[in-house]
XYZ file of C-alpha atoms in Angstrom:
462
model
C 56.003 15.843 25.925
C 55.988 12.515 26.232
C 52.147 12.807 28.230
C 50.886 14.131 25.520
C 52.493 11.374 22.562
C 50.954 9.100 24.987
C 47.502 10.400 25.865
C 47.086 10.767 21.842
C 48.161 6.832 21.298
C 45.619 6.256 24.413
C 43.170 7.747 22.651
C 43.677 6.416 18.924
C 43.592 3.014 19.870
C 39.978 3.892 21.975
C 38.627 5.082 18.355
C 39.992 2.277 16.237
C 38.044 0.287 18.788
C 35.340 2.011 18.259
C 35.396 2.167 14.405
C 32.510 1.368 11.731
C 32.505 -1.758 10.654
C 31.602 -2.490 7.243
C 27.713 -3.199 7.486
C 28.070 0.458 9.291
C 29.806 2.691 6.478
C 28.347 0.668 3.820
C 24.547 1.274 5.314
C 25.906 5.562 5.925
C 26.507 5.199 2.007
C 23.006 4.143 1.452
C 21.477 7.154 3.004
C 23.850 8.865 1.688
C 23.707 8.433 -2.276
C 18.856 7.904 -1.253
C 19.049 11.667 0.476
C 22.124 13.141 -2.182
C 21.547 11.749 -6.047
C 18.622 9.713 -5.445
C 15.590 9.563 -8.833
C 12.876 8.490 -6.678
C 10.917 11.798 -6.357
C 11.845 12.639 -10.505
C 10.384 9.252 -11.105
C 7.152 9.621 -8.816
C 6.868 12.947 -10.027
C 6.303 11.934 -13.644
C 4.225 9.167 -12.858
C 1.836 11.196 -10.720
C 1.538 14.262 -12.755
C 2.858 13.288 -16.239
C 0.422 9.575 -16.341
C -1.901 10.127 -13.803
C -4.175 7.843 -11.892
C -3.321 4.089 -12.401
C -6.654 1.423 -12.300
C -5.942 -1.254 -13.409
C -7.647 -1.599 -17.132
C -6.625 1.624 -17.709
C -4.657 3.765 -20.198
C -2.633 5.095 -17.827
C -1.901 2.194 -15.838
C -0.248 0.339 -19.565
C 1.834 3.519 -19.587
C 2.844 3.547 -16.160
C 3.642 -0.071 -17.399
C 6.292 0.881 -20.280
C 7.794 4.376 -18.007
C 8.944 1.553 -15.422
C 10.003 -0.320 -17.788
C 11.993 2.039 -19.458
C 13.853 3.601 -16.113
C 13.935 -0.017 -15.332
C 16.409 -0.242 -18.534
C 18.512 2.442 -18.160
C 19.274 1.622 -14.446
C 21.108 -1.723 -16.401
C 20.366 -4.149 -14.628
C 20.556 -7.762 -15.719
C 17.116 -8.610 -16.201
C 14.726 -6.736 -17.157
C 10.664 -7.683 -18.788
C 7.484 -7.985 -18.156
C 4.681 -11.164 -16.989
C 1.559 -11.232 -18.353
C -1.505 -11.232 -16.279
C -4.955 -10.548 -16.646
C -6.379 -8.108 -14.898
C -10.337 -6.844 -13.939
C -11.232 -3.320 -15.442
C -13.935 -1.459 -13.503
C -14.425 2.260 -14.872
C -16.266 4.453 -12.538
C -18.693 6.337 -15.229
C -19.851 10.418 -14.175
C -19.231 12.078 -11.576
C -21.174 10.419 -8.650
C -23.704 12.657 -6.572
C -25.690 12.648 -3.392
C -28.074 14.506 -1.350
C -30.399 13.957 2.001
C -33.687 14.473 1.784
C -34.892 16.047 5.097
C -38.680 17.407 3.524
C -38.513 20.099 1.429
C -34.124 20.240 1.838
C -31.780 18.457 -0.251
C -28.723 18.159 1.152
C -25.466 17.866 -0.830
C -23.078 15.373 0.150
C -19.599 14.222 -1.356
C -19.281 10.457 -2.341
C -18.290 8.269 -4.502
C -18.831 4.553 -5.642
C -16.833 2.074 -4.506
C -14.583 -0.289 -5.941
C -16.187 -3.217 -8.177
C -19.946 -1.690 -7.658
C -22.746 -1.988 -9.940
C -24.426 1.421 -10.996
C -27.638 2.644 -9.464
C -30.666 3.059 -11.949
C -29.803 6.005 -14.651
C -32.190 8.931 -12.829
C -30.563 7.387 -9.532
C -31.718 6.055 -6.595
C -34.024 6.782 -4.163
C -35.474 5.470 -0.358
C -35.634 5.972 3.580
C -32.193 4.972 5.198
C -31.000 3.152 7.784
C -27.777 3.441 10.301
C -25.786 1.007 11.320
C -22.639 0.664 13.168
C -21.036 -2.625 11.383
C -22.055 -6.316 9.833
C -22.868 -6.952 13.649
C -25.699 -4.425 13.645
C -27.743 -5.085 10.845
C -27.662 -8.611 10.677
C -29.540 -8.259 14.343
C -32.150 -5.787 12.366
C -32.603 -8.308 9.953
C -36.408 -7.378 7.760
C -36.551 -4.689 8.845
C -33.734 -3.029 5.933
C -35.617 -3.642 3.730
C -36.530 -1.543 0.505
C -34.237 1.070 2.484
C -30.589 2.132 2.117
C -28.360 0.471 4.684
C -25.431 3.637 6.208
C -22.896 2.244 7.349
C -21.081 4.807 9.745
C -18.289 2.788 12.429
C -15.372 5.750 12.525
C -12.098 4.544 12.571
C -10.283 4.508 16.362
C -8.700 7.482 16.127
C -6.974 6.052 20.334
C -4.963 3.125 18.181
C -1.308 5.190 17.567
C -1.339 2.188 14.618
C -3.818 3.528 12.549
C -4.186 0.557 10.481
C -5.160 -1.575 13.682
C -8.144 1.112 13.167
C -8.244 0.434 9.602
C -8.469 -3.152 10.150
C -11.181 -2.733 12.738
C -14.089 -1.314 10.316
C -13.002 -2.431 6.888
C -14.918 -5.025 6.870
C -18.615 -2.330 6.190
C -16.770 -1.811 3.364
C -15.531 -5.007 1.576
C -18.705 -6.606 2.815
C -21.561 -4.405 3.856
C -23.699 -4.213 0.668
C -23.183 -7.597 0.213
C -24.578 -8.702 4.120
C -27.165 -5.912 3.299
C -28.123 -7.674 -0.118
C -29.165 -10.404 1.699
C -31.846 -8.366 3.802
C -33.397 -6.819 1.070
C -31.823 -2.908 1.302
C -31.477 -1.954 -1.749
C -27.972 0.368 -1.906
C -25.179 1.623 1.139
C -23.492 3.976 2.141
C -19.907 3.474 3.473
C -18.375 6.065 6.062
C -15.081 6.735 4.631
C -11.983 5.651 6.022
C -10.636 8.308 6.874
C -9.345 9.780 10.956
C -9.991 13.246 10.340
C -12.719 14.807 9.820
C -12.642 16.035 5.876
C -15.024 16.236 2.231
C -13.101 13.872 0.396
C -15.133 10.489 -0.005
C -12.916 7.482 0.318
C -12.816 4.310 -2.823
C -12.343 0.862 -2.492
C -12.095 -2.301 -3.029
C -15.702 -3.688 -2.001
C -17.132 -7.904 -3.435
C -20.811 -8.924 -3.449
C -18.961 -12.813 -2.672
C -21.000 -15.657 -4.081
C -24.001 -13.157 -4.883
C -26.518 -14.370 -7.807
C -25.443 -10.578 -10.357
C -29.721 -10.198 -9.660
C -28.932 -9.844 -6.323
C -25.834 -6.626 -6.364
C -26.417 -3.700 -4.729
C -24.842 -0.315 -5.434
C -22.477 1.418 -2.522
C -20.401 3.810 -2.245
C -18.453 6.059 0.402
C -19.538 9.468 1.855
C -16.734 11.857 3.336
C -15.987 11.824 6.328
C -18.130 15.712 7.670
C -20.362 13.558 4.795
C -21.060 11.101 6.949
C -21.070 13.051 10.459
C -23.708 15.414 8.530
C -25.658 12.454 7.509
C -26.096 10.691 11.306
C -27.422 14.153 13.094
C -29.656 14.097 10.950
C -30.864 11.388 10.497
C -31.268 11.555 14.827
C -34.104 14.167 14.898
C -35.757 12.345 10.985
C -35.578 8.849 10.701
C -37.652 9.025 8.215
C -35.605 11.489 5.699
C -34.562 9.958 2.373
C -31.545 9.844 0.615
C -30.568 9.793 -3.117
C -27.423 8.903 -4.739
C -26.982 8.228 -8.294
C -23.187 6.531 -9.734
C -23.070 4.917 -13.448
C -20.268 2.667 -13.180
C -19.734 -0.471 -14.097
C -17.332 -3.785 -15.342
C -15.688 -4.579 -18.623
C -14.148 -7.950 -19.441
C -10.502 -7.817 -17.944
C -7.586 -6.479 -19.775
C -4.354 -7.631 -20.894
C -2.024 -6.504 -18.457
C 1.848 -6.733 -16.832
C 3.458 -7.039 -13.840
C 7.156 -5.037 -14.260
C 10.312 -7.328 -13.217
C 13.823 -6.168 -13.016
C 16.704 -7.976 -11.428
C 20.182 -8.152 -10.380
C 21.372 -12.169 -10.464
C 23.033 -13.400 -7.169
C 27.671 -14.147 -7.091
C 26.887 -17.309 -5.005
C 23.721 -18.445 -4.824
C 21.542 -16.651 -7.984
C 18.752 -19.291 -7.445
C 17.677 -17.600 -3.897
C 15.556 -14.646 -5.062
C 15.206 -11.873 -2.559
C 12.259 -9.902 -3.981
C 11.740 -5.634 -3.165
C 8.454 -4.545 -4.946
C 5.492 -1.838 -4.300
C 1.760 -2.004 -6.711
C 1.872 0.019 -10.074
C -1.741 0.291 -9.882
C -3.425 2.910 -8.246
C -7.594 4.441 -8.098
C -8.375 6.412 -10.059
C -10.000 9.475 -8.566
C -5.847 10.867 -8.061
C -2.414 9.890 -9.047
C -1.917 7.501 -5.727
C 1.531 9.120 -5.379
C 1.495 7.669 -2.077
C -0.822 4.515 -2.378
C 1.444 3.154 -4.339
C 3.655 5.454 -6.189
C 5.744 5.738 -3.918
C 6.382 2.181 -3.007
C 6.861 1.337 -7.008
C 9.490 4.100 -6.955
C 11.523 3.492 -3.550
C 11.958 -0.522 -5.175
C 12.824 1.016 -8.090
C 15.732 3.532 -6.008
C 16.442 -0.078 -3.723
C 17.567 -1.568 -6.903
C 19.721 1.564 -8.571
C 21.071 2.418 -5.649
C 22.453 -0.919 -4.804
C 23.463 -0.924 -9.439
C 25.301 1.919 -8.578
C 27.685 1.234 -5.765
C 28.384 -1.184 -8.555
C 26.989 -3.811 -4.879
C 27.236 -7.558 -6.126
C 24.585 -9.663 -4.396
C 25.425 -12.360 -2.570
C 21.618 -14.350 -4.129
C 19.388 -12.700 -6.042
C 17.836 -9.455 -5.687
C 14.527 -8.635 -8.217
C 12.393 -5.324 -8.183
C 8.742 -6.432 -8.846
C 5.858 -4.229 -9.377
C 2.488 -5.710 -9.161
C -0.645 -4.927 -11.145
C -3.296 -4.595 -9.938
C -3.198 -5.032 -5.694
C -5.941 -2.809 -5.031
C -9.087 -4.025 -6.108
C -8.224 -7.930 -7.360
C -4.335 -8.546 -6.017
C -4.078 -10.900 -9.805
C -0.827 -9.124 -10.278
C 0.371 -10.726 -6.944
C -1.461 -14.086 -7.379
C 0.198 -14.777 -10.912
C 4.000 -13.390 -9.713
C 3.206 -16.771 -7.511
C 2.063 -19.651 -9.035
C 4.930 -18.432 -12.146
C 7.439 -18.823 -9.284
C 5.913 -22.161 -7.939
C 6.182 -23.301 -11.989
C 9.972 -22.315 -12.474
C 10.190 -23.542 -8.409
C 12.208 -20.471 -7.796
C 13.105 -20.123 -4.549
C 12.268 -16.965 -2.246
C 14.157 -16.660 0.792
C 13.261 -13.266 1.255
C 10.013 -10.458 0.239
C 10.087 -6.640 1.532
C 7.192 -4.862 0.309
C 6.512 -0.528 0.280
C 3.073 -0.032 0.461
C 2.182 1.880 3.253
C 2.829 5.804 1.766
C 5.528 7.482 1.287
C 5.939 8.936 4.918
C 8.848 8.757 7.309
C 10.449 5.327 7.523
C 10.010 4.135 11.693
C 11.374 0.293 10.971
C 9.025 -2.792 9.585
C 6.807 -4.659 10.173
C 8.037 -8.576 10.004
C 6.150 -11.911 9.222
C 8.901 -14.961 10.419
C 9.895 -17.505 12.275
C 11.136 -16.284 16.378
C 14.983 -17.317 15.058
C 14.192 -14.854 11.550
C 12.463 -12.124 13.469
C 15.239 -11.915 16.294
C 18.263 -12.313 13.947
C 16.448 -8.600 12.264
C 16.090 -7.071 15.394
C 19.342 -7.899 15.921
C 20.176 -5.227 13.355
C 18.395 -2.540 15.513
C 21.667 -1.059 16.454
C 22.734 -0.604 12.480
C 18.775 1.500 11.819
C 18.888 3.593 15.388
C 21.020 6.535 13.923
C 18.586 7.353 11.122
C 15.140 6.728 13.828
C 14.197 3.935 12.735
C 13.458 1.784 15.110
C 10.890 -0.549 14.926
C 11.028 -4.106 13.957
C 7.871 -6.345 14.782
C 5.625 -8.963 14.315
C 2.900 -7.411 11.250
C 1.682 -7.859 8.001
C 4.750 -7.260 5.647
C 2.098 -6.474 2.320
C -0.713 -8.117 0.781
C 1.163 -8.417 -3.987
C 4.242 -10.577 -1.436
C 0.829 -12.538 1.013
C 0.643 -15.260 -2.036
C 4.520 -15.900 -1.765
C 4.819 -19.221 -0.682
C 8.264 -20.529 -0.203
C 9.088 -23.144 2.064
C 11.700 -20.907 3.973
C 10.832 -17.767 3.615
C 11.002 -13.812 5.646
C 8.807 -11.815 4.842
C 8.711 -7.534 5.902
C 6.389 -4.943 4.940
C 8.416 -0.671 5.237
C 6.343 0.716 8.142
C 6.361 4.390 8.006
C 5.092 7.345 10.301
C 1.062 6.154 9.708
C -0.314 9.404 11.705
C -1.586 10.630 8.278
C -1.827 7.859 5.771
C -5.318 7.712 5.604
C -5.748 11.606 5.045
C -5.067 10.051 1.175
C -5.597 6.867 1.087
C -7.840 6.002 -1.869
C -9.508 9.340 -1.934
C -8.773 12.741 -4.497
C -5.572 14.661 -2.435
C -3.622 11.826 -2.993
C -1.467 13.733 -4.800
C 1.785 14.668 -5.677
C 1.880 17.264 -3.811
C 1.448 15.135 -0.463
C 4.961 13.854 -0.925
C 7.728 15.117 1.502
C 10.849 14.548 -1.158
C 12.590 13.795 2.019
C 10.663 11.409 3.761
C 10.281 9.434 0.501
C 14.332 8.852 -0.282
C 14.385 7.877 3.684
C 12.483 5.217 2.895
C 14.525 4.051 0.050
C 17.395 4.273 1.875
C 15.781 2.378 5.410
C 15.016 -0.818 3.096
C 18.205 -0.606 0.993
C 19.696 -1.211 4.117
C 17.568 -3.941 4.409
C 17.789 -5.778 1.949
C 21.403 -4.959 1.773
C 21.641 -6.788 5.671
C 19.846 -9.911 4.838
C 21.506 -10.379 2.164
C 24.959 -10.584 3.636
C 23.730 -12.828 6.660
C 20.937 -14.954 5.266
C 17.724 -16.214 6.998
C 18.042 -19.360 9.658
C 16.883 -22.221 7.693
C 13.535 -24.463 10.196
C 15.517 -26.999 11.208
C 15.224 -30.456 10.138
C 14.741 -32.171 12.461
């Protein structure tokens, strides 16, 4: 009997020594709250299905502003307000049409105008087409592209596990392809969609004419990956074939819109601001559930969880729903402009703009000391299968922030399926998994909590 009692005491003492810390308990509670009481999925359902696509300057973008403002007010935050920002207003017009003209044979292919593009002539544009693998190859051809449509067909590299690396390696042809082709006298450009899989969805995205005079602007569109494969194969058999496309897009005068902001005031250092956010606008082909409805509602969920638990942050925690990330970045720039004017001090910024898939970690913009500090949190996240804490791009909206000492991070979900939906007509609510969305919100809440509790490492005065 005495041995049994002694063994019990030893076991209890052992359990006590391995008892969960307060941080572990709180993080477990964040995940529980997100997985059992979250509102982010229902918020996204309304944002996607009741409001829909939210391209800057549109009526639905304004509806999204008012809806998210009401939801933040319902949480009971210390402040909720709108921040004015002028945004571009580009409209797609009628649905685009395109086909390959191979002799007398006409084969329809799916295209969509790229954001900011000009229209073709009203009757459409027909010309010979020349294929290149990128802007570098285009420059070697020079005047040979004059009077032709340039077809940029460099695919995303399937070898990279980090699919954003593949995206970054070929997105220049979408962004600057028309500008560069116009310099050599091309009459239009067609760009292979930024998509790793073969399908029939053309993927839009922003493009820029840079400092070209307007009379040199040429129409540009994305073609689906299946369409790109077909066009490339047909060109090999008949290099003299022609391509036809028609689009009626136009750029209208800028429109007044808003960033939506809500905050919990810090109890110890209210002057230090921690931002969490995503972008409220989306492209017009679909409701943008992954890009970036997911990031919007996850950011709202972070502050809802903290408020619901009556958490008193040491620093001011501010959720910012940025407007116009997709085709101008005006919301992020305006937020920074106002912050500098008000002499605000941001110590941390976290953005979710990589889809609503299962969280894997964070991409971090920080000095070595703060990177190591955040990597030291890894044990808190391992039970939730979150493990990647690496240097990388944090987010386009928070990129604008320039406080003297600031750590930036981007939620890093599993990216293998992201580009199946990115900027395409299938980026809809039915592509969202409720549990994965909620896990992302819990993961963000946990990092915000840990940074708030422990602060960041300030640069040495020496």
